[in-house]
Amino acid sequence: MPQDIKNRYSSADFLAENRVIFDIKGNHYRLVVKVRYQGGIVVIEWVGTHAEYDKQDF
């Protein structure tokens, strides 16, 4: 559940379509995943620098 993620990773942010953004290494990098909560599946959709993330359209 989203609250479980937020409890464990307080800096996680949530987007539409069950996507979650994680800040890595002091927000130098970003990890975007898609979560299927019922199946317990997490798929990596994108990983890159914060500057590259700003150019993406999620």
mmCIF file with all atom_site columns, N, CA, C and O in Angstrom:
data_model
loop_
_atom_site.group_PDB
_atom_site.id
_atom_site.type_symbol
_atom_site.label_atom_id
_atom_site.label_alt_id
_atom_site.label_comp_id
_atom_site.label_asym_id
_atom_site.label_entity_id
_atom_site.label_seq_id
_atom_site.pdbx_PDB_ins_code
_atom_site.Cartn_x
_atom_site.Cartn_y
_atom_site.Cartn_z
_atom_site.occupancy
_atom_site.B_iso_or_equiv
_atom_site.pdbx_formal_charge
_atom_site.auth_seq_id
_atom_site.auth_comp_id
_atom_site.auth_asym_id
_atom_site.auth_atom_id
_atom_site.pdbx_PDB_model_num
ATOM 1   N N  . MET A 1 1  ? 0.825  -1.181 0.000   1.00 0.00 ? 1  MET A N  1
ATOM 2   C CA . MET A 1 1  ? 0.000  0.000  0.000   1.00 0.00 ? 1  MET A CA 1
ATOM 3   C C  . MET A 1 1  ? 0.877  1.256  0.000   1.00 0.00 ? 1  MET A C  1
ATOM 4   O O  . MET A 1 1  ? 1.983  1.234  0.525   1.00 0.00 ? 1  MET A O  1
ATOM 5   N N  . PRO A 1 2  ? 0.382  2.333  -0.573  1.00 0.00 ? 2  PRO A N  1
ATOM 6   C CA . PRO A 1 2  ? 1.192  3.551  -0.618  1.00 0.00 ? 2  PRO A CA 1
ATOM 7   C C  . PRO A 1 2  ? 1.687  4.002  0.751   1.00 0.00 ? 2  PRO A C  1
ATOM 8   O O  . PRO A 1 2  ? 2.820  4.460  0.879   1.00 0.00 ? 2  PRO A O  1
ATOM 9   N N  . GLN A 1 3  ? 0.859  3.864  1.771   1.00 0.00 ? 3  GLN A N  1
ATOM 10  C CA . GLN A 1 3  ? 1.293  4.299  3.102   1.00 0.00 ? 3  GLN A CA 1
ATOM 11  C C  . GLN A 1 3  ? 2.453  3.453  3.615   1.00 0.00 ? 3  GLN A C  1
ATOM 12  O O  . GLN A 1 3  ? 3.337  3.963  4.297   1.00 0.00 ? 3  GLN A O  1
ATOM 13  N N  . ASP A 1 4  ? 2.485  2.182  3.267   1.00 0.00 ? 4  ASP A N  1
ATOM 14  C CA . ASP A 1 4  ? 3.610  1.327  3.652   1.00 0.00 ? 4  ASP A CA 1
ATOM 15  C C  . ASP A 1 4  ? 4.909  1.834  3.031   1.00 0.00 ? 4  ASP A C  1
ATOM 16  O O  . ASP A 1 4  ? 5.959  1.859  3.682   1.00 0.00 ? 4  ASP A O  1
ATOM 17  N N  . ILE A 1 5  ? 4.839  2.233  1.764   1.00 0.00 ? 5  ILE A N  1
ATOM 18  C CA . ILE A 1 5  ? 6.024  2.782  1.090   1.00 0.00 ? 5  ILE A CA 1
ATOM 19  C C  . ILE A 1 5  ? 6.448  4.077  1.769   1.00 0.00 ? 5  ILE A C  1
ATOM 20  O O  . ILE A 1 5  ? 7.628  4.281  2.061   1.00 0.00 ? 5  ILE A O  1
ATOM 21  N N  . LYS A 1 6  ? 5.492  4.950  2.023   1.00 0.00 ? 6  LYS A N  1
ATOM 22  C CA . LYS A 1 6  ? 5.800  6.243  2.644   1.00 0.00 ? 6  LYS A CA 1
ATOM 23  C C  . LYS A 1 6  ? 6.379  6.068  4.050   1.00 0.00 ? 6  LYS A C  1
ATOM 24  O O  . LYS A 1 6  ? 7.284  6.797  4.448   1.00 0.00 ? 6  LYS A O  1
ATOM 25  N N  . ASN A 1 7  ? 5.885  5.089  4.792   1.00 0.00 ? 7  ASN A N  1
ATOM 26  C CA . ASN A 1 7  ? 6.405  4.818  6.135   1.00 0.00 ? 7  ASN A CA 1
ATOM 27  C C  . ASN A 1 7  ? 7.873  4.390  6.088   1.00 0.00 ? 7  ASN A C  1
ATOM 28  O O  . ASN A 1 7  ? 8.661  4.749  6.962   1.00 0.00 ? 7  ASN A O  1
ATOM 29  N N  . ARG A 1 8  ? 8.225  3.630  5.073   1.00 0.00 ? 8  ARG A N  1
ATOM 30  C CA . ARG A 1 8  ? 9.588  3.123  4.981   1.00 0.00 ? 8  ARG A CA 1
ATOM 31  C C  . ARG A 1 8  ? 10.534 4.094  4.272   1.00 0.00 ? 8  ARG A C  1
ATOM 32  O O  . ARG A 1 8  ? 11.709 4.184  4.601   1.00 0.00 ? 8  ARG A O  1
ATOM 33  N N  . TYR A 1 9  ? 10.005 4.806  3.266   1.00 0.00 ? 9  TYR A N  1
ATOM 34  C CA . TYR A 1 9  ? 10.800 5.744  2.471   1.00 0.00 ? 9  TYR A CA 1
ATOM 35  C C  . TYR A 1 9  ? 10.100 7.094  2.499   1.00 0.00 ? 9  TYR A C  1
ATOM 36  O O  . TYR A 1 9  ? 9.312  7.415  1.607   1.00 0.00 ? 9  TYR A O  1
ATOM 37  N N  . SER A 1 10 ? 10.389 7.879  3.489   1.00 0.00 ? 10 SER A N  1
ATOM 38  C CA . SER A 1 10 ? 9.642  9.122  3.715   1.00 0.00 ? 10 SER A CA 1
ATOM 39  C C  . SER A 1 10 ? 9.785  10.129 2.578   1.00 0.00 ? 10 SER A C  1
ATOM 40  O O  . SER A 1 10 ? 8.924  10.982 2.384   1.00 0.00 ? 10 SER A O  1
ATOM 41  N N  . SER A 1 11 ? 10.854 10.041 1.793   1.00 0.00 ? 11 SER A N  1
ATOM 42  C CA . SER A 1 11 ? 11.032 10.989 0.691   1.00 0.00 ? 11 SER A CA 1
ATOM 43  C C  . SER A 1 11 ? 10.341 10.532 -0.595  1.00 0.00 ? 11 SER A C  1
ATOM 44  O O  . SER A 1 11 ? 10.391 11.241 -1.594  1.00 0.00 ? 11 SER A O  1
ATOM 45  N N  . ALA A 1 12 ? 9.703  9.371  -0.581  1.00 0.00 ? 12 ALA A N  1
ATOM 46  C CA . ALA A 1 12 ? 9.016  8.884  -1.779  1.00 0.00 ? 12 ALA A CA 1
ATOM 47  C C  . ALA A 1 12 ? 7.857  9.806  -2.136  1.00 0.00 ? 12 ALA A C  1
ATOM 48  O O  . ALA A 1 12 ? 7.163  10.323 -1.266  1.00 0.00 ? 12 ALA A O  1
ATOM 49  N N  . ASP A 1 13 ? 7.699  10.020 -3.443  1.00 0.00 ? 13 ASP A N  1
ATOM 50  C CA . ASP A 1 13 ? 6.584  10.812 -3.955  1.00 0.00 ? 13 ASP A CA 1
ATOM 51  C C  . ASP A 1 13 ? 5.764  9.932  -4.888  1.00 0.00 ? 13 ASP A C  1
ATOM 52  O O  . ASP A 1 13 ? 6.296  9.028  -5.536  1.00 0.00 ? 13 ASP A O  1
ATOM 53  N N  . PHE A 1 14 ? 4.487  10.244 -4.989  1.00 0.00 ? 14 PHE A N  1
ATOM 54  C CA . PHE A 1 14 ? 3.569  9.409  -5.758  1.00 0.00 ? 14 PHE A CA 1
ATOM 55  C C  . PHE A 1 14 ? 3.016  10.166 -6.957  1.00 0.00 ? 14 PHE A C  1
ATOM 56  O O  . PHE A 1 14 ? 2.663  11.334 -6.856  1.00 0.00 ? 14 PHE A O  1
ATOM 57  N N  . LEU A 1 15 ? 2.969  9.478  -8.088  1.00 0.00 ? 15 LEU A N  1
ATOM 58  C CA . LEU A 1 15 ? 2.406  10.013 -9.319  1.00 0.00 ? 15 LEU A CA 1
ATOM 59  C C  . LEU A 1 15 ? 1.159  9.208  -9.681  1.00 0.00 ? 15 LEU A C  1
ATOM 60  O O  . LEU A 1 15 ? 0.853  8.206  -9.040  1.00 0.00 ? 15 LEU A O  1
ATOM 61  N N  . ALA A 1 16 ? 0.505  9.624  -10.738 1.00 0.00 ? 16 ALA A N  1
ATOM 62  C CA . ALA A 1 16 ? -0.655 8.887  -11.247 1.00 0.00 ? 16 ALA A CA 1
ATOM 63  C C  . ALA A 1 16 ? -0.225 7.511  -11.742 1.00 0.00 ? 16 ALA A C  1
ATOM 64  O O  . ALA A 1 16 ? 0.968  7.254  -11.968 1.00 0.00 ? 16 ALA A O  1
ATOM 65  N N  . GLU A 1 17 ? -1.187 6.640  -11.915 1.00 0.00 ? 17 GLU A N  1
ATOM 66  C CA . GLU A 1 17 ? -0.972 5.295  -12.459 1.00 0.00 ? 17 GLU A CA 1
ATOM 67  C C  . GLU A 1 17 ? -0.030 4.453  -11.604 1.00 0.00 ? 17 GLU A C  1
ATOM 68  O O  . GLU A 1 17 ? 0.775  3.683  -12.125 1.00 0.00 ? 17 GLU A O  1
ATOM 69  N N  . ASN A 1 18 ? -0.115 4.622  -10.292 1.00 0.00 ? 18 ASN A N  1
ATOM 70  C CA . ASN A 1 18 ? 0.659  3.817  -9.330  1.00 0.00 ? 18 ASN A CA 1
ATOM 71  C C  . ASN A 1 18 ? 2.168  3.920  -9.511  1.00 0.00 ? 18 ASN A C  1
ATOM 72  O O  . ASN A 1 18 ? 2.904  2.969  -9.273  1.00 0.00 ? 18 ASN A O  1
ATOM 73  N N  . ARG A 1 19 ? 2.634  5.080  -9.925  1.00 0.00 ? 19 ARG A N  1
ATOM 74  C CA . ARG A 1 19 ? 4.073  5.314  -10.030 1.00 0.00 ? 19 ARG A CA 1
ATOM 75  C C  . ARG A 1 19 ? 4.576  5.951  -8.740  1.00 0.00 ? 19 ARG A C  1
ATOM 76  O O  . ARG A 1 19 ? 3.887  6.756  -8.121  1.00 0.00 ? 19 ARG A O  1
ATOM 77  N N  . VAL A 1 20 ? 5.812  5.586  -8.380  1.00 0.00 ? 20 VAL A N  1
ATOM 78  C CA . VAL A 1 20 ? 6.450  6.125  -7.179  1.00 0.00 ? 20 VAL A CA 1
ATOM 79  C C  . VAL A 1 20 ? 7.839  6.622  -7.570  1.00 0.00 ? 20 VAL A C  1
ATOM 80  O O  . VAL A 1 20 ? 8.551  5.952  -8.317  1.00 0.00 ? 20 VAL A O  1
ATOM 81  N N  . ILE A 1 21 ? 8.215  7.786  -7.051  1.00 0.00 ? 21 ILE A N  1
ATOM 82  C CA . ILE A 1 21 ? 9.534  8.362  -7.300  1.00 0.00 ? 21 ILE A CA 1
ATOM 83  C C  . ILE A 1 21 ? 10.337 8.276  -6.010  1.00 0.00 ? 21 ILE A C  1
ATOM 84  O O  . ILE A 1 21 ? 9.869  8.687  -4.949  1.00 0.00 ? 21 ILE A O  1
ATOM 85  N N  . PHE A 1 22 ? 11.561 7.765  -6.133  1.00 0.00 ? 22 PHE A N  1
ATOM 86  C CA . PHE A 1 22 ? 12.475 7.691  -5.002  1.00 0.00 ? 22 PHE A CA 1
ATOM 87  C C  . PHE A 1 22 ? 13.677 8.583  -5.282  1.00 0.00 ? 22 PHE A C  1
ATOM 88  O O  . PHE A 1 22 ? 14.225 8.567  -6.383  1.00 0.00 ? 22 PHE A O  1
ATOM 89  N N  . ASP A 1 23 ? 14.076 9.367  -4.297  1.00 0.00 ? 23 ASP A N  1
ATOM 90  C CA . ASP A 1 23 ? 15.291 10.169 -4.382  1.00 0.00 ? 23 ASP A CA 1
ATOM 91  C C  . ASP A 1 23 ? 16.451 9.303  -3.923  1.00 0.00 ? 23 ASP A C  1
ATOM 92  O O  . ASP A 1 23 ? 16.375 8.644  -2.888  1.00 0.00 ? 23 ASP A O  1
ATOM 93  N N  . ILE A 1 24 ? 17.536 9.330  -4.684  1.00 0.00 ? 24 ILE A N  1
ATOM 94  C CA . ILE A 1 24 ? 18.708 8.512  -4.380  1.00 0.00 ? 24 ILE A CA 1
ATOM 95  C C  . ILE A 1 24 ? 19.925 9.421  -4.245  1.00 0.00 ? 24 ILE A C  1
ATOM 96  O O  . ILE A 1 24 ? 20.087 10.373 -5.018  1.00 0.00 ? 24 ILE A O  1
ATOM 97  N N  . LYS A 1 25 ? 20.765 9.119  -3.275  1.00 0.00 ? 25 LYS A N  1
ATOM 98  C CA . LYS A 1 25 ? 22.013 9.838  -3.027  1.00 0.00 ? 25 LYS A CA 1
ATOM 99  C C  . LYS A 1 25 ? 21.768 11.330 -2.865  1.00 0.00 ? 25 LYS A C  1
ATOM 100 O O  . LYS A 1 25 ? 22.289 12.141 -3.611  1.00 0.00 ? 25 LYS A O  1
ATOM 101 N N  . GLY A 1 26 ? 20.952 11.652 -1.892  1.00 0.00 ? 26 GLY A N  1
ATOM 102 C CA . GLY A 1 26 ? 20.700 13.054 -1.579  1.00 0.00 ? 26 GLY A CA 1
ATOM 103 C C  . GLY A 1 26 ? 20.013 13.802 -2.710  1.00 0.00 ? 26 GLY A C  1
ATOM 104 O O  . GLY A 1 26 ? 20.291 14.970 -2.938  1.00 0.00 ? 26 GLY A O  1
ATOM 105 N N  . ASN A 1 27 ? 19.143 13.115 -3.435  1.00 0.00 ? 27 ASN A N  1
ATOM 106 C CA . ASN A 1 27 ? 18.357 13.698 -4.524  1.00 0.00 ? 27 ASN A CA 1
ATOM 107 C C  . ASN A 1 27 ? 19.191 13.998 -5.770  1.00 0.00 ? 27 ASN A C  1
ATOM 108 O O  . ASN A 1 27 ? 18.780 14.747 -6.637  1.00 0.00 ? 27 ASN A O  1
ATOM 109 N N  . HIS A 1 28 ? 20.382 13.411 -5.874  1.00 0.00 ? 28 HIS A N  1
ATOM 110 C CA . HIS A 1 28 ? 21.174 13.550 -7.098  1.00 0.00 ? 28 HIS A CA 1
ATOM 111 C C  . HIS A 1 28 ? 20.599 12.678 -8.209  1.00 0.00 ? 28 HIS A C  1
ATOM 112 O O  . HIS A 1 28 ? 20.751 12.988 -9.391  1.00 0.00 ? 28 HIS A O  1
ATOM 113 N N  . TYR A 1 29 ? 19.988 11.575 -7.821  1.00 0.00 ? 29 TYR A N  1
ATOM 114 C CA . TYR A 1 29 ? 19.408 10.643 -8.784  1.00 0.00 ? 29 TYR A CA 1
ATOM 115 C C  . TYR A 1 29 ? 17.946 10.401 -8.431  1.00 0.00 ? 29 TYR A C  1
ATOM 116 O O  . TYR A 1 29 ? 17.545 10.568 -7.283  1.00 0.00 ? 29 TYR A O  1
ATOM 117 N N  . ARG A 1 30 ? 17.188 9.970  -9.431  1.00 0.00 ? 30 ARG A N  1
ATOM 118 C CA . ARG A 1 30 ? 15.782 9.645  -9.227  1.00 0.00 ? 30 ARG A CA 1
ATOM 119 C C  . ARG A 1 30 ? 15.500 8.263  -9.800  1.00 0.00 ? 30 ARG A C  1
ATOM 120 O O  . ARG A 1 30 ? 16.041 7.885  -10.833 1.00 0.00 ? 30 ARG A O  1
ATOM 121 N N  . LEU A 1 31 ? 14.651 7.534  -9.110  1.00 0.00 ? 31 LEU A N  1
ATOM 122 C CA . LEU A 1 31 ? 14.191 6.220  -9.540  1.00 0.00 ? 31 LEU A CA 1
ATOM 123 C C  . LEU A 1 31 ? 12.671 6.283  -9.627  1.00 0.00 ? 31 LEU A C  1
ATOM 124 O O  . LEU A 1 31 ? 12.011 6.673  -8.659  1.00 0.00 ? 31 LEU A O  1
ATOM 125 N N  . VAL A 1 32 ? 12.126 5.920  -10.783 1.00 0.00 ? 32 VAL A N  1
ATOM 126 C CA . VAL A 1 32 ? 10.676 5.902  -10.974 1.00 0.00 ? 32 VAL A CA 1
ATOM 127 C C  . VAL A 1 32 ? 10.258 4.452  -11.194 1.00 0.00 ? 32 VAL A C  1
ATOM 128 O O  . VAL A 1 32 ? 10.801 3.763  -12.073 1.00 0.00 ? 32 VAL A O  1
ATOM 129 N N  . VAL A 1 33 ? 9.328  4.001  -10.379 1.00 0.00 ? 33 VAL A N  1
ATOM 130 C CA . VAL A 1 33 ? 8.837  2.627  -10.492 1.00 0.00 ? 33 VAL A CA 1
ATOM 131 C C  . VAL A 1 33 ? 7.321  2.631  -10.627 1.00 0.00 ? 33 VAL A C  1
ATOM 132 O O  . VAL A 1 33 ? 6.653  3.590  -10.258 1.00 0.00 ? 33 VAL A O  1
ATOM 133 N N  . LYS A 1 34 ? 6.800  1.545  -11.155 1.00 0.00 ? 34 LYS A N  1
ATOM 134 C CA . LYS A 1 34 ? 5.360  1.330  -11.198 1.00 0.00 ? 34 LYS A CA 1
ATOM 135 C C  . LYS A 1 34 ? 5.067  0.156  -10.279 1.00 0.00 ? 34 LYS A C  1
ATOM 136 O O  . LYS A 1 34 ? 5.730  -0.874 -10.353 1.00 0.00 ? 34 LYS A O  1
ATOM 137 N N  . VAL A 1 35 ? 4.076  0.317  -9.425  1.00 0.00 ? 35 VAL A N  1
ATOM 138 C CA . VAL A 1 35 ? 3.787  -0.682 -8.396  1.00 0.00 ? 35 VAL A CA 1
ATOM 139 C C  . VAL A 1 35 ? 2.425  -1.328 -8.659  1.00 0.00 ? 35 VAL A C  1
ATOM 140 O O  . VAL A 1 35 ? 1.444  -0.634 -8.908  1.00 0.00 ? 35 VAL A O  1
ATOM 141 N N  . ARG A 1 36 ? 2.400  -2.646 -8.614  1.00 0.00 ? 36 ARG A N  1
ATOM 142 C CA . ARG A 1 36 ? 1.145  -3.406 -8.590  1.00 0.00 ? 36 ARG A CA 1
ATOM 143 C C  . ARG A 1 36 ? 0.974  -3.881 -7.157  1.00 0.00 ? 36 ARG A C  1
ATOM 144 O O  . ARG A 1 36 ? 1.565  -4.875 -6.750  1.00 0.00 ? 36 ARG A O  1
ATOM 145 N N  . TYR A 1 37 ? 0.192  -3.133 -6.410  1.00 0.00 ? 37 TYR A N  1
ATOM 146 C CA . TYR A 1 37 ? 0.094  -3.373 -4.975  1.00 0.00 ? 37 TYR A CA 1
ATOM 147 C C  . TYR A 1 37 ? -0.465 -4.751 -4.654  1.00 0.00 ? 37 TYR A C  1
ATOM 148 O O  . TYR A 1 37 ? 0.043  -5.436 -3.771  1.00 0.00 ? 37 TYR A O  1
ATOM 149 N N  . GLN A 1 38 ? -1.501 -5.187 -5.335  1.00 0.00 ? 38 GLN A N  1
ATOM 150 C CA . GLN A 1 38 ? -2.113 -6.478 -5.006  1.00 0.00 ? 38 GLN A CA 1
ATOM 151 C C  . GLN A 1 38 ? -1.181 -7.643 -5.311  1.00 0.00 ? 38 GLN A C  1
ATOM 152 O O  . GLN A 1 38 ? -1.165 -8.630 -4.602  1.00 0.00 ? 38 GLN A O  1
ATOM 153 N N  . GLY A 1 39 ? -0.397 -7.526 -6.387  1.00 0.00 ? 39 GLY A N  1
ATOM 154 C CA . GLY A 1 39 ? 0.505  -8.610 -6.744  1.00 0.00 ? 39 GLY A CA 1
ATOM 155 C C  . GLY A 1 39 ? 1.875  -8.501 -6.098  1.00 0.00 ? 39 GLY A C  1
ATOM 156 O O  . GLY A 1 39 ? 2.678  -9.421 -6.171  1.00 0.00 ? 39 GLY A O  1
ATOM 157 N N  . GLY A 1 40 ? 2.157  -7.355 -5.460  1.00 0.00 ? 40 GLY A N  1
ATOM 158 C CA . GLY A 1 40 ? 3.461  -7.160 -4.839  1.00 0.00 ? 40 GLY A CA 1
ATOM 159 C C  . GLY A 1 40 ? 4.584  -7.043 -5.847  1.00 0.00 ? 40 GLY A C  1
ATOM 160 O O  . GLY A 1 40 ? 5.717  -7.433 -5.578  1.00 0.00 ? 40 GLY A O  1
ATOM 161 N N  . ILE A 1 41 ? 4.280  -6.470 -7.019  1.00 0.00 ? 41 ILE A N  1
ATOM 162 C CA . ILE A 1 41 ? 5.264  -6.360 -8.094  1.00 0.00 ? 41 ILE A CA 1
ATOM 163 C C  . ILE A 1 41 ? 5.682  -4.901 -8.245  1.00 0.00 ? 41 ILE A C  1
ATOM 164 O O  . ILE A 1 41 ? 4.855  -4.003 -8.248  1.00 0.00 ? 41 ILE A O  1
ATOM 165 N N  . VAL A 1 42 ? 6.983  -4.697 -8.403  1.00 0.00 ? 42 VAL A N  1
ATOM 166 C CA . VAL A 1 42 ? 7.534  -3.365 -8.651  1.00 0.00 ? 42 VAL A CA 1
ATOM 167 C C  . VAL A 1 42 ? 8.362  -3.450 -9.929  1.00 0.00 ? 42 VAL A C  1
ATOM 168 O O  . VAL A 1 42 ? 9.254  -4.281 -10.040 1.00 0.00 ? 42 VAL A O  1
ATOM 169 N N  . VAL A 1 43 ? 8.050  -2.575 -10.891 1.00 0.00 ? 43 VAL A N  1
ATOM 170 C CA . VAL A 1 43 ? 8.762  -2.542 -12.164 1.00 0.00 ? 43 VAL A CA 1
ATOM 171 C C  . VAL A 1 43 ? 9.484  -1.200 -12.283 1.00 0.00 ? 43 VAL A C  1
ATOM 172 O O  . VAL A 1 43 ? 8.864  -0.147 -12.129 1.00 0.00 ? 43 VAL A O  1
ATOM 173 N N  . ILE A 1 44 ? 10.786 -1.257 -12.541 1.00 0.00 ? 44 ILE A N  1
ATOM 174 C CA . ILE A 1 44 ? 11.554 -0.034 -12.738 1.00 0.00 ? 44 ILE A CA 1
ATOM 175 C C  . ILE A 1 44 ? 11.189 0.537  -14.099 1.00 0.00 ? 44 ILE A C  1
ATOM 176 O O  . ILE A 1 44 ? 11.323 -0.136 -15.121 1.00 0.00 ? 44 ILE A O  1
ATOM 177 N N  . GLU A 1 45 ? 10.729 1.791  -14.105 1.00 0.00 ? 45 GLU A N  1
ATOM 178 C CA . GLU A 1 45 ? 10.384 2.452  -15.358 1.00 0.00 ? 45 GLU A CA 1
ATOM 179 C C  . GLU A 1 45 ? 11.479 3.392  -15.838 1.00 0.00 ? 45 GLU A C  1
ATOM 180 O O  . GLU A 1 45 ? 11.667 3.576  -17.028 1.00 0.00 ? 45 GLU A O  1
ATOM 181 N N  . TRP A 1 46 ? 12.189 4.011  -14.899 1.00 0.00 ? 46 TRP A N  1
ATOM 182 C CA . TRP A 1 46 ? 13.207 4.976  -15.296 1.00 0.00 ? 46 TRP A CA 1
ATOM 183 C C  . TRP A 1 46 ? 14.148 5.221  -14.129 1.00 0.00 ? 46 TRP A C  1
ATOM 184 O O  . TRP A 1 46 ? 13.745 5.237  -12.980 1.00 0.00 ? 46 TRP A O  1
ATOM 185 N N  . VAL A 1 47 ? 15.430 5.461  -14.449 1.00 0.00 ? 47 VAL A N  1
ATOM 186 C CA . VAL A 1 47 ? 16.413 5.868  -13.446 1.00 0.00 ? 47 VAL A CA 1
ATOM 187 C C  . VAL A 1 47 ? 17.396 6.821  -14.115 1.00 0.00 ? 47 VAL A C  1
ATOM 188 O O  . VAL A 1 47 ? 17.764 6.628  -15.280 1.00 0.00 ? 47 VAL A O  1
ATOM 189 N N  . GLY A 1 48 ? 17.757 7.894  -13.424 1.00 0.00 ? 48 GLY A N  1
ATOM 190 C CA . GLY A 1 48 ? 18.690 8.868  -13.985 1.00 0.00 ? 48 GLY A CA 1
ATOM 191 C C  . GLY A 1 48 ? 18.958 9.977  -12.996 1.00 0.00 ? 48 GLY A C  1
ATOM 192 O O  . GLY A 1 48 ? 18.521 9.934  -11.845 1.00 0.00 ? 48 GLY A O  1
ATOM 193 N N  . THR A 1 49 ? 19.673 10.983 -13.473 1.00 0.00 ? 49 THR A N  1
ATOM 194 C CA . THR A 1 49 ? 19.997 12.114 -12.609 1.00 0.00 ? 49 THR A CA 1
ATOM 195 C C  . THR A 1 49 ? 18.762 12.988 -12.413 1.00 0.00 ? 49 THR A C  1
ATOM 196 O O  . THR A 1 49 ? 17.792 12.897 -13.180 1.00 0.00 ? 49 THR A O  1
ATOM 197 N N  . HIS A 1 50 ? 18.835 13.830 -11.411 1.00 0.00 ? 50 HIS A N  1
ATOM 198 C CA . HIS A 1 50 ? 17.724 14.744 -11.161 1.00 0.00 ? 50 HIS A CA 1
ATOM 199 C C  . HIS A 1 50 ? 17.525 15.675 -12.357 1.00 0.00 ? 50 HIS A C  1
ATOM 200 O O  . HIS A 1 50 ? 16.394 15.964 -12.756 1.00 0.00 ? 50 HIS A O  1
ATOM 201 N N  . ALA A 1 51 ? 18.612 16.139 -12.962 1.00 0.00 ? 51 ALA A N  1
ATOM 202 C CA . ALA A 1 51 ? 18.511 17.019 -14.131 1.00 0.00 ? 51 ALA A CA 1
ATOM 203 C C  . ALA A 1 51 ? 17.829 16.303 -15.295 1.00 0.00 ? 51 ALA A C  1
ATOM 204 O O  . ALA A 1 51 ? 17.004 16.895 -15.998 1.00 0.00 ? 51 ALA A O  1
ATOM 205 N N  . GLU A 1 52 ? 18.151 15.035 -15.510 1.00 0.00 ? 52 GLU A N  1
ATOM 206 C CA . GLU A 1 52 ? 17.492 14.262 -16.567 1.00 0.00 ? 52 GLU A CA 1
ATOM 207 C C  . GLU A 1 52 ? 16.015 14.050 -16.250 1.00 0.00 ? 52 GLU A C  1
ATOM 208 O O  . GLU A 1 52 ? 15.166 14.092 -17.142 1.00 0.00 ? 52 GLU A O  1
ATOM 209 N N  . TYR A 1 53 ? 15.715 13.846 -14.979 1.00 0.00 ? 53 TYR A N  1
ATOM 210 C CA . TYR A 1 53 ? 14.322 13.658 -14.557 1.00 0.00 ? 53 TYR A CA 1
ATOM 211 C C  . TYR A 1 53 ? 13.488 14.886 -14.893 1.00 0.00 ? 53 TYR A C  1
ATOM 212 O O  . TYR A 1 53 ? 12.352 14.760 -15.352 1.00 0.00 ? 53 TYR A O  1
ATOM 213 N N  . ASP A 1 54 ? 14.064 16.071 -14.702 1.00 0.00 ? 54 ASP A N  1
ATOM 214 C CA . ASP A 1 54 ? 13.330 17.305 -14.993 1.00 0.00 ? 54 ASP A CA 1
ATOM 215 C C  . ASP A 1 54 ? 12.917 17.423 -16.452 1.00 0.00 ? 54 ASP A C  1
ATOM 216 O O  . ASP A 1 54 ? 11.972 18.124 -16.781 1.00 0.00 ? 54 ASP A O  1
ATOM 217 N N  . LYS A 1 55 ? 13.611 16.716 -17.331 1.00 0.00 ? 55 LYS A N  1
ATOM 218 C CA . LYS A 1 55 ? 13.295 16.746 -18.772 1.00 0.00 ? 55 LYS A CA 1
ATOM 219 C C  . LYS A 1 55 ? 12.253 15.694 -19.159 1.00 0.00 ? 55 LYS A C  1
ATOM 220 O O  . LYS A 1 55 ? 11.784 15.707 -20.298 1.00 0.00 ? 55 LYS A O  1
ATOM 221 N N  . GLN A 1 56 ? 11.928 14.796 -18.248 1.00 0.00 ? 56 GLN A N  1
ATOM 222 C CA . GLN A 1 56 ? 10.968 13.725 -18.541 1.00 0.00 ? 56 GLN A CA 1
ATOM 223 C C  . GLN A 1 56 ? 9.544  14.222 -18.400 1.00 0.00 ? 56 GLN A C  1
ATOM 224 O O  . GLN A 1 56 ? 9.278  15.196 -17.693 1.00 0.00 ? 56 GLN A O  1
ATOM 225 N N  . ASP A 1 57 ? 8.629  13.509 -19.027 1.00 0.00 ? 57 ASP A N  1
ATOM 226 C CA . ASP A 1 57 ? 7.208  13.821 -18.941 1.00 0.00 ? 57 ASP A CA 1
ATOM 227 C C  . ASP A 1 57 ? 6.461  12.606 -18.412 1.00 0.00 ? 57 ASP A C  1
ATOM 228 O O  . ASP A 1 57 ? 6.065  11.742 -19.191 1.00 0.00 ? 57 ASP A O  1
ATOM 229 N N  . PHE A 1 58 ? 6.321  12.528 -17.111 1.00 0.00 ? 58 PHE A N  1
ATOM 230 C CA . PHE A 1 58 ? 5.636  11.370 -16.525 1.00 0.00 ? 58 PHE A CA 1
ATOM 231 C C  . PHE A 1 58 ? 4.197  11.683 -16.360 1.00 0.00 ? 58 PHE A C  1
ATOM 232 O O  . PHE A 1 58 ? 3.526  12.113 -15.742 1.00 0.00 ? 58 PHE A O  1
#
